[in-house]
């Protein structure tokens, strides 16, 4: 019995390794043009003189993100959503590519909107940082807004695979959840940073586990927020129903 339990544990671990690695590889393949434009310049341009080339390459990566990174990431979140909600045996390829197809347009539009907002924030940050004397403080405000927007991406991808809403509403809700649930958002960021840090030490993790692990933890945190909000709404509805029943039972004056 003990050996059977031990072998069963190894089997479950191997299943999770397979799920995470296959999903991560699919994500890397589907977002490869963006990852190439993002990562290669970081290793090629490493001097001050090459800063302009690096910025140009990063701008190209930003332009490619809505068409490759956002749809691929939404497909990955579609897959991990199944796991968090208990459907661990969902077919990986079918689930991933169905999520890719169904959410492509909406995730692309969301990517374009996020890119536009990022560009505005970056331009304003640079203008106020090196512009009028005495207004440098505003540059830090825009820097904070940029960080907030980055963190809201976790909730955006979780929302896009969990709700049927307009793109603008998804972006708006993602930002509101990030602000309204700061501890959950902070825990998602800390776990993601820890996974990325470990991946820099063990580079084989990136093509096989990094993205899917971060997506799983991000959607897990989002789902806990969703369950809590759902519970609060149900309680509110029950209270309103009780108030209506009491009002109906009161004799009319």
mmCIF file of C-alpha atoms in Angstrom:
data_model
loop_
_atom_site.group_PDB
_atom_site.id
_atom_site.type_symbol
_atom_site.label_atom_id
_atom_site.label_comp_id
_atom_site.label_asym_id
_atom_site.label_seq_id
_atom_site.Cartn_x
_atom_site.Cartn_y
_atom_site.Cartn_z
ATOM 1 C CA UNK A 1 0.000 0.000 0.000
ATOM 2 C CA UNK A 2 2.819 2.385 0.827
ATOM 3 C CA UNK A 3 4.594 1.679 -2.470
ATOM 4 C CA UNK A 4 1.315 2.124 -4.298
ATOM 5 C CA UNK A 5 0.790 5.457 -2.620
ATOM 6 C CA UNK A 6 4.347 6.496 -3.388
ATOM 7 C CA UNK A 7 4.026 5.473 -7.027
ATOM 8 C CA UNK A 8 0.703 7.269 -7.203
ATOM 9 C CA UNK A 9 2.384 10.421 -5.931
ATOM 10 C CA UNK A 10 5.128 10.152 -8.549
ATOM 11 C CA UNK A 11 2.499 9.622 -11.225
ATOM 12 C CA UNK A 12 0.634 12.787 -10.204
ATOM 13 C CA UNK A 13 3.869 14.785 -10.154
ATOM 14 C CA UNK A 14 4.765 13.533 -13.634
ATOM 15 C CA UNK A 15 1.293 14.493 -14.871
ATOM 16 C CA UNK A 16 1.703 18.040 -13.563
ATOM 17 C CA UNK A 17 5.180 18.298 -15.094
ATOM 18 C CA UNK A 18 3.687 17.227 -18.423
ATOM 19 C CA UNK A 19 0.764 19.682 -18.181
ATOM 20 C CA UNK A 20 2.948 22.648 -17.257
ATOM 21 C CA UNK A 21 5.679 21.890 -19.791
ATOM 22 C CA UNK A 22 3.364 21.246 -22.768
ATOM 23 C CA UNK A 23 1.339 24.383 -22.063
ATOM 24 C CA UNK A 24 4.489 26.469 -21.635
ATOM 25 C CA UNK A 25 6.018 25.165 -24.879
ATOM 26 C CA UNK A 26 2.802 25.990 -26.768
ATOM 27 C CA UNK A 27 2.862 29.491 -25.275
ATOM 28 C CA UNK A 28 6.511 30.011 -26.277
ATOM 29 C CA UNK A 29 5.858 28.821 -29.844
ATOM 30 C CA UNK A 30 2.772 31.012 -30.338
ATOM 31 C CA UNK A 31 4.455 34.118 -28.888
ATOM 32 C CA UNK A 32 7.888 33.421 -30.434
ATOM 33 C CA UNK A 33 8.112 36.564 -32.672
ATOM 34 C CA UNK A 34 7.454 38.780 -29.648
ATOM 35 C CA UNK A 35 9.881 36.874 -27.414
ATOM 36 C CA UNK A 36 12.571 37.032 -30.099
ATOM 37 C CA UNK A 37 12.204 40.800 -30.490
ATOM 38 C CA UNK A 38 12.174 41.236 -26.706
ATOM 39 C CA UNK A 39 14.950 38.943 -25.539
ATOM 40 C CA UNK A 40 17.542 38.882 -28.320
ATOM 41 C CA UNK A 41 18.330 42.646 -28.164
ATOM 42 C CA UNK A 42 18.930 42.364 -24.417
ATOM 43 C CA UNK A 43 21.857 40.042 -25.153
ATOM 44 C CA UNK A 44 23.059 41.756 -28.335
ATOM 45 C CA UNK A 45 22.930 45.445 -27.330
ATOM 46 C CA UNK A 46 24.741 45.795 -24.026
ATOM 47 C CA UNK A 47 26.615 49.098 -24.310
ATOM 48 C CA UNK A 48 25.569 52.709 -23.898
ATOM 49 C CA UNK A 49 26.292 53.396 -27.580
ATOM 50 C CA UNK A 50 23.796 50.713 -28.593
ATOM 51 C CA UNK A 51 21.004 52.083 -26.403
ATOM 52 C CA UNK A 52 19.118 53.517 -29.388
ATOM 53 C CA UNK A 53 19.137 50.144 -31.151
ATOM 54 C CA UNK A 54 17.902 48.475 -27.984
ATOM 55 C CA UNK A 55 15.041 50.948 -27.608
ATOM 56 C CA UNK A 56 14.089 50.509 -31.267
ATOM 57 C CA UNK A 57 14.008 46.723 -30.859
ATOM 58 C CA UNK A 58 11.931 46.999 -27.700
ATOM 59 C CA UNK A 59 9.491 49.260 -29.561
ATOM 60 C CA UNK A 60 9.171 46.592 -32.262
ATOM 61 C CA UNK A 61 8.535 44.015 -29.538
ATOM 62 C CA UNK A 62 5.804 46.245 -28.109
ATOM 63 C CA UNK A 63 4.222 46.547 -31.562
ATOM 64 C CA UNK A 64 4.272 42.757 -31.978
ATOM 65 C CA UNK A 65 2.894 42.008 -28.492
ATOM 66 C CA UNK A 66 -0.840 42.490 -29.292
ATOM 67 C CA UNK A 67 -0.657 40.045 -32.202
ATOM 68 C CA UNK A 68 1.447 37.291 -30.622
ATOM 69 C CA UNK A 69 2.030 37.637 -26.869
ATOM 70 C CA UNK A 70 -1.508 38.599 -25.835
ATOM 71 C CA UNK A 71 -3.371 35.853 -27.768
ATOM 72 C CA UNK A 72 -0.823 33.208 -26.721
ATOM 73 C CA UNK A 73 -1.024 34.253 -23.067
ATOM 74 C CA UNK A 74 -4.828 34.257 -23.097
ATOM 75 C CA UNK A 75 -4.702 30.710 -24.500
ATOM 76 C CA UNK A 76 -2.339 29.692 -21.697
ATOM 77 C CA UNK A 77 -4.677 31.234 -19.111
ATOM 78 C CA UNK A 78 -7.581 29.346 -20.718
ATOM 79 C CA UNK A 79 -5.719 26.118 -20.003
ATOM 80 C CA UNK A 80 -4.651 26.877 -16.429
ATOM 81 C CA UNK A 81 -8.196 28.073 -15.670
ATOM 82 C CA UNK A 82 -9.370 24.509 -16.241
ATOM 83 C CA UNK A 83 -6.837 23.216 -13.723
ATOM 84 C CA UNK A 84 -7.688 25.758 -11.038
ATOM 85 C CA UNK A 85 -11.384 24.970 -11.428
ATOM 86 C CA UNK A 86 -10.772 21.238 -11.048
ATOM 87 C CA UNK A 87 -10.718 20.098 -14.699
ATOM 88 C CA UNK A 88 -7.155 18.814 -14.576
ATOM 89 C CA UNK A 89 -7.774 16.179 -17.256
ATOM 90 C CA UNK A 90 -8.857 18.673 -19.934
ATOM 91 C CA UNK A 91 -7.075 17.960 -23.251
ATOM 92 C CA UNK A 92 -4.103 20.317 -23.464
ATOM 93 C CA UNK A 93 -3.815 20.935 -27.208
ATOM 94 C CA UNK A 94 -7.560 21.260 -27.756
ATOM 95 C CA UNK A 95 -8.059 23.569 -24.772
ATOM 96 C CA UNK A 96 -5.071 25.765 -25.635
ATOM 97 C CA UNK A 97 -5.892 26.291 -29.299
ATOM 98 C CA UNK A 98 -9.607 26.710 -28.635
ATOM 99 C CA UNK A 99 -8.743 29.484 -26.175
ATOM 100 C CA UNK A 100 -6.329 30.953 -28.716
ATOM 101 C CA UNK A 101 -8.990 31.032 -31.425
ATOM 102 C CA UNK A 102 -11.917 32.195 -29.290
ATOM 103 C CA UNK A 103 -10.028 34.995 -27.520
ATOM 104 C CA UNK A 104 -7.708 36.110 -30.308
ATOM 105 C CA UNK A 105 -9.597 39.225 -31.397
ATOM 106 C CA UNK A 106 -10.453 40.348 -27.874
ATOM 107 C CA UNK A 107 -6.926 39.743 -26.552
ATOM 108 C CA UNK A 108 -5.425 41.503 -29.582
ATOM 109 C CA UNK A 109 -7.641 44.540 -29.028
ATOM 110 C CA UNK A 110 -6.753 44.478 -25.337
ATOM 111 C CA UNK A 111 -3.087 44.301 -26.289
ATOM 112 C CA UNK A 112 -3.440 47.300 -28.579
ATOM 113 C CA UNK A 113 -5.169 49.259 -25.813
ATOM 114 C CA UNK A 114 -2.535 48.308 -23.236
ATOM 115 C CA UNK A 115 0.252 49.195 -25.678
ATOM 116 C CA UNK A 116 -1.290 52.593 -26.349
ATOM 117 C CA UNK A 117 -1.609 53.334 -22.629
ATOM 118 C CA UNK A 118 1.976 52.185 -22.017
ATOM 119 C CA UNK A 119 3.253 54.467 -24.787
ATOM 120 C CA UNK A 120 1.401 57.449 -23.315
ATOM 121 C CA UNK A 121 2.744 56.719 -19.828
ATOM 122 C CA UNK A 122 6.331 56.246 -21.063
ATOM 123 C CA UNK A 123 6.249 59.475 -23.092
ATOM 124 C CA UNK A 124 4.816 61.444 -20.164
ATOM 125 C CA UNK A 125 7.367 59.888 -17.796
ATOM 126 C CA UNK A 126 10.293 60.920 -20.005
ATOM 127 C CA UNK A 127 8.869 64.410 -20.607
ATOM 128 C CA UNK A 128 8.353 65.183 -16.923
ATOM 129 C CA UNK A 129 11.609 63.496 -15.861
ATOM 130 C CA UNK A 130 13.794 65.655 -18.113
ATOM 131 C CA UNK A 131 11.441 68.558 -18.716
ATOM 132 C CA UNK A 132 10.293 71.536 -16.702
ATOM 133 C CA UNK A 133 12.182 72.091 -13.469
ATOM 134 C CA UNK A 134 10.052 71.299 -10.425
ATOM 135 C CA UNK A 135 7.733 68.858 -12.196
ATOM 136 C CA UNK A 136 10.007 65.817 -11.906
ATOM 137 C CA UNK A 137 7.736 64.511 -9.142
ATOM 138 C CA UNK A 138 5.056 63.872 -11.765
ATOM 139 C CA UNK A 139 7.397 61.476 -13.528
ATOM 140 C CA UNK A 140 7.275 59.174 -10.483
ATOM 141 C CA UNK A 141 3.480 59.263 -10.579
ATOM 142 C CA UNK A 142 3.561 58.044 -14.186
ATOM 143 C CA UNK A 143 6.127 55.421 -13.208
ATOM 144 C CA UNK A 144 3.705 54.182 -10.541
ATOM 145 C CA UNK A 145 0.880 54.129 -13.074
ATOM 146 C CA UNK A 146 3.061 52.068 -15.402
ATOM 147 C CA UNK A 147 3.786 49.523 -12.669
ATOM 148 C CA UNK A 148 0.080 49.376 -11.806
ATOM 149 C CA UNK A 149 -0.708 48.694 -15.449
ATOM 150 C CA UNK A 150 1.867 45.889 -15.596
ATOM 151 C CA UNK A 151 0.357 44.214 -12.516
ATOM 152 C CA UNK A 152 -3.166 44.581 -13.932
ATOM 153 C CA UNK A 153 -2.135 42.408 -16.891
ATOM 154 C CA UNK A 154 -2.396 39.347 -14.639
ATOM 155 C CA UNK A 155 -6.021 40.174 -13.895
ATOM 156 C CA UNK A 156 -6.721 41.113 -17.510
ATOM 157 C CA UNK A 157 -5.736 37.668 -18.785
ATOM 158 C CA UNK A 158 -7.712 36.031 -15.970
ATOM 159 C CA UNK A 159 -10.789 38.109 -16.764
ATOM 160 C CA UNK A 160 -10.643 37.546 -20.516
ATOM 161 C CA UNK A 161 -10.888 33.761 -20.093
ATOM 162 C CA UNK A 162 -13.493 33.898 -17.307
ATOM 163 C CA UNK A 163 -15.970 36.559 -18.464
ATOM 164 C CA UNK A 164 -17.657 37.611 -21.689
ATOM 165 C CA UNK A 165 -17.248 41.375 -21.646
ATOM 166 C CA UNK A 166 -16.090 44.111 -23.960
ATOM 167 C CA UNK A 167 -12.363 44.730 -24.241
ATOM 168 C CA UNK A 168 -12.570 48.158 -22.632
ATOM 169 C CA UNK A 169 -14.593 46.761 -19.720
ATOM 170 C CA UNK A 170 -12.056 43.947 -19.226
ATOM 171 C CA UNK A 171 -9.166 46.417 -19.027
ATOM 172 C CA UNK A 172 -11.147 48.644 -16.670
ATOM 173 C CA UNK A 173 -12.101 45.726 -14.390
ATOM 174 C CA UNK A 174 -8.515 44.454 -14.392
ATOM 175 C CA UNK A 175 -7.234 47.795 -13.126
ATOM 176 C CA UNK A 176 -10.029 48.087 -10.547
ATOM 177 C CA UNK A 177 -9.371 44.590 -9.173
ATOM 178 C CA UNK A 178 -5.649 45.348 -8.983
ATOM 179 C CA UNK A 179 -6.354 48.467 -6.942
ATOM 180 C CA UNK A 180 -9.180 46.947 -4.892
ATOM 181 C CA UNK A 181 -7.295 43.767 -3.956
ATOM 182 C CA UNK A 182 -3.743 45.037 -3.352
ATOM 183 C CA UNK A 183 -2.598 42.097 -1.210
ATOM 184 C CA UNK A 184 -3.650 39.524 -3.795
ATOM 185 C CA UNK A 185 -2.030 41.607 -6.520
ATOM 186 C CA UNK A 186 1.155 41.960 -4.472
ATOM 187 C CA UNK A 187 1.316 38.223 -3.780
ATOM 188 C CA UNK A 188 0.928 37.512 -7.507
ATOM 189 C CA UNK A 189 3.779 39.900 -8.290
ATOM 190 C CA UNK A 190 6.059 38.473 -5.604
ATOM 191 C CA UNK A 191 5.491 34.885 -6.717
ATOM 192 C CA UNK A 192 6.027 35.868 -10.365
ATOM 193 C CA UNK A 193 9.259 37.685 -9.532
ATOM 194 C CA UNK A 194 10.450 34.665 -7.540
ATOM 195 C CA UNK A 195 9.710 32.311 -10.459
ATOM 196 C CA UNK A 196 11.474 34.647 -12.899
ATOM 197 C CA UNK A 197 14.485 34.933 -10.565
ATOM 198 C CA UNK A 198 14.770 31.160 -10.261
ATOM 199 C CA UNK A 199 14.429 30.881 -14.054
ATOM 200 C CA UNK A 200 17.439 33.150 -14.503
ATOM 201 C CA UNK A 201 19.460 30.726 -12.404
ATOM 202 C CA UNK A 202 18.062 27.616 -14.142
ATOM 203 C CA UNK A 203 17.436 28.756 -17.701
ATOM 204 C CA UNK A 204 15.888 25.452 -18.801
ATOM 205 C CA UNK A 205 12.818 26.421 -16.769
ATOM 206 C CA UNK A 206 11.864 29.285 -19.087
ATOM 207 C CA UNK A 207 10.868 27.268 -22.187
ATOM 208 C CA UNK A 208 9.158 24.568 -20.135
ATOM 209 C CA UNK A 209 7.709 25.961 -16.891
ATOM 210 C CA UNK A 210 8.112 29.684 -16.243
ATOM 211 C CA UNK A 211 5.094 31.039 -18.116
ATOM 212 C CA UNK A 212 2.656 28.296 -17.144
ATOM 213 C CA UNK A 213 3.669 28.462 -13.460
ATOM 214 C CA UNK A 214 3.151 32.230 -13.359
ATOM 215 C CA UNK A 215 -0.183 31.906 -15.194
ATOM 216 C CA UNK A 216 -1.371 29.214 -12.766
ATOM 217 C CA UNK A 217 -0.516 31.286 -9.686
ATOM 218 C CA UNK A 218 -2.021 34.441 -11.222
ATOM 219 C CA UNK A 219 -5.320 32.785 -12.077
ATOM 220 C CA UNK A 220 -5.412 30.997 -8.710
ATOM 221 C CA UNK A 221 -5.197 34.348 -6.923
ATOM 222 C CA UNK A 222 -7.766 35.883 -9.258
ATOM 223 C CA UNK A 223 -10.147 32.966 -8.698
ATOM 224 C CA UNK A 224 -9.954 33.406 -4.938
ATOM 225 C CA UNK A 225 -10.952 37.059 -5.412
ATOM 226 C CA UNK A 226 -13.761 35.961 -7.726
ATOM 227 C CA UNK A 227 -15.124 33.436 -5.197
ATOM 228 C CA UNK A 228 -15.029 36.012 -2.397
ATOM 229 C CA UNK A 229 -16.810 38.609 -4.527
ATOM 230 C CA UNK A 230 -19.391 36.026 -5.579
ATOM 231 C CA UNK A 231 -20.007 35.102 -1.938
ATOM 232 C CA UNK A 232 -20.468 38.764 -1.001
ATOM 233 C CA UNK A 233 -22.929 39.277 -3.856
ATOM 234 C CA UNK A 234 -24.924 36.207 -2.833
ATOM 235 C CA UNK A 235 -25.099 37.461 0.753
ATOM 236 C CA UNK A 236 -26.246 40.868 -0.469
ATOM 237 C CA UNK A 237 -28.938 39.262 -2.616
ATOM 238 C CA UNK A 238 -30.113 37.166 0.344
ATOM 239 C CA UNK A 239 -30.336 40.258 2.557
ATOM 240 C CA UNK A 240 -32.292 42.134 -0.107
ATOM 241 C CA UNK A 241 -34.615 39.150 -0.544
ATOM 242 C CA UNK A 242 -35.204 38.972 3.216
ATOM 243 C CA UNK A 243 -35.941 42.699 3.332
ATOM 244 C CA UNK A 244 -38.473 42.328 0.505
ATOM 245 C CA UNK A 245 -40.145 39.407 2.265
ATOM 246 C CA UNK A 246 -40.371 41.360 5.543
ATOM 247 C CA UNK A 247 -41.783 44.356 3.700
ATOM 248 C CA UNK A 248 -44.437 42.178 2.033
ATOM 249 C CA UNK A 249 -45.434 40.608 5.354
ATOM 250 C CA UNK A 250 -45.911 43.938 7.130
ATOM 251 C CA UNK A 251 -49.591 45.021 7.246
ATOM 252 C CA UNK A 252 -50.410 47.924 5.023
ATOM 253 C CA UNK A 253 -51.231 51.114 6.936
#
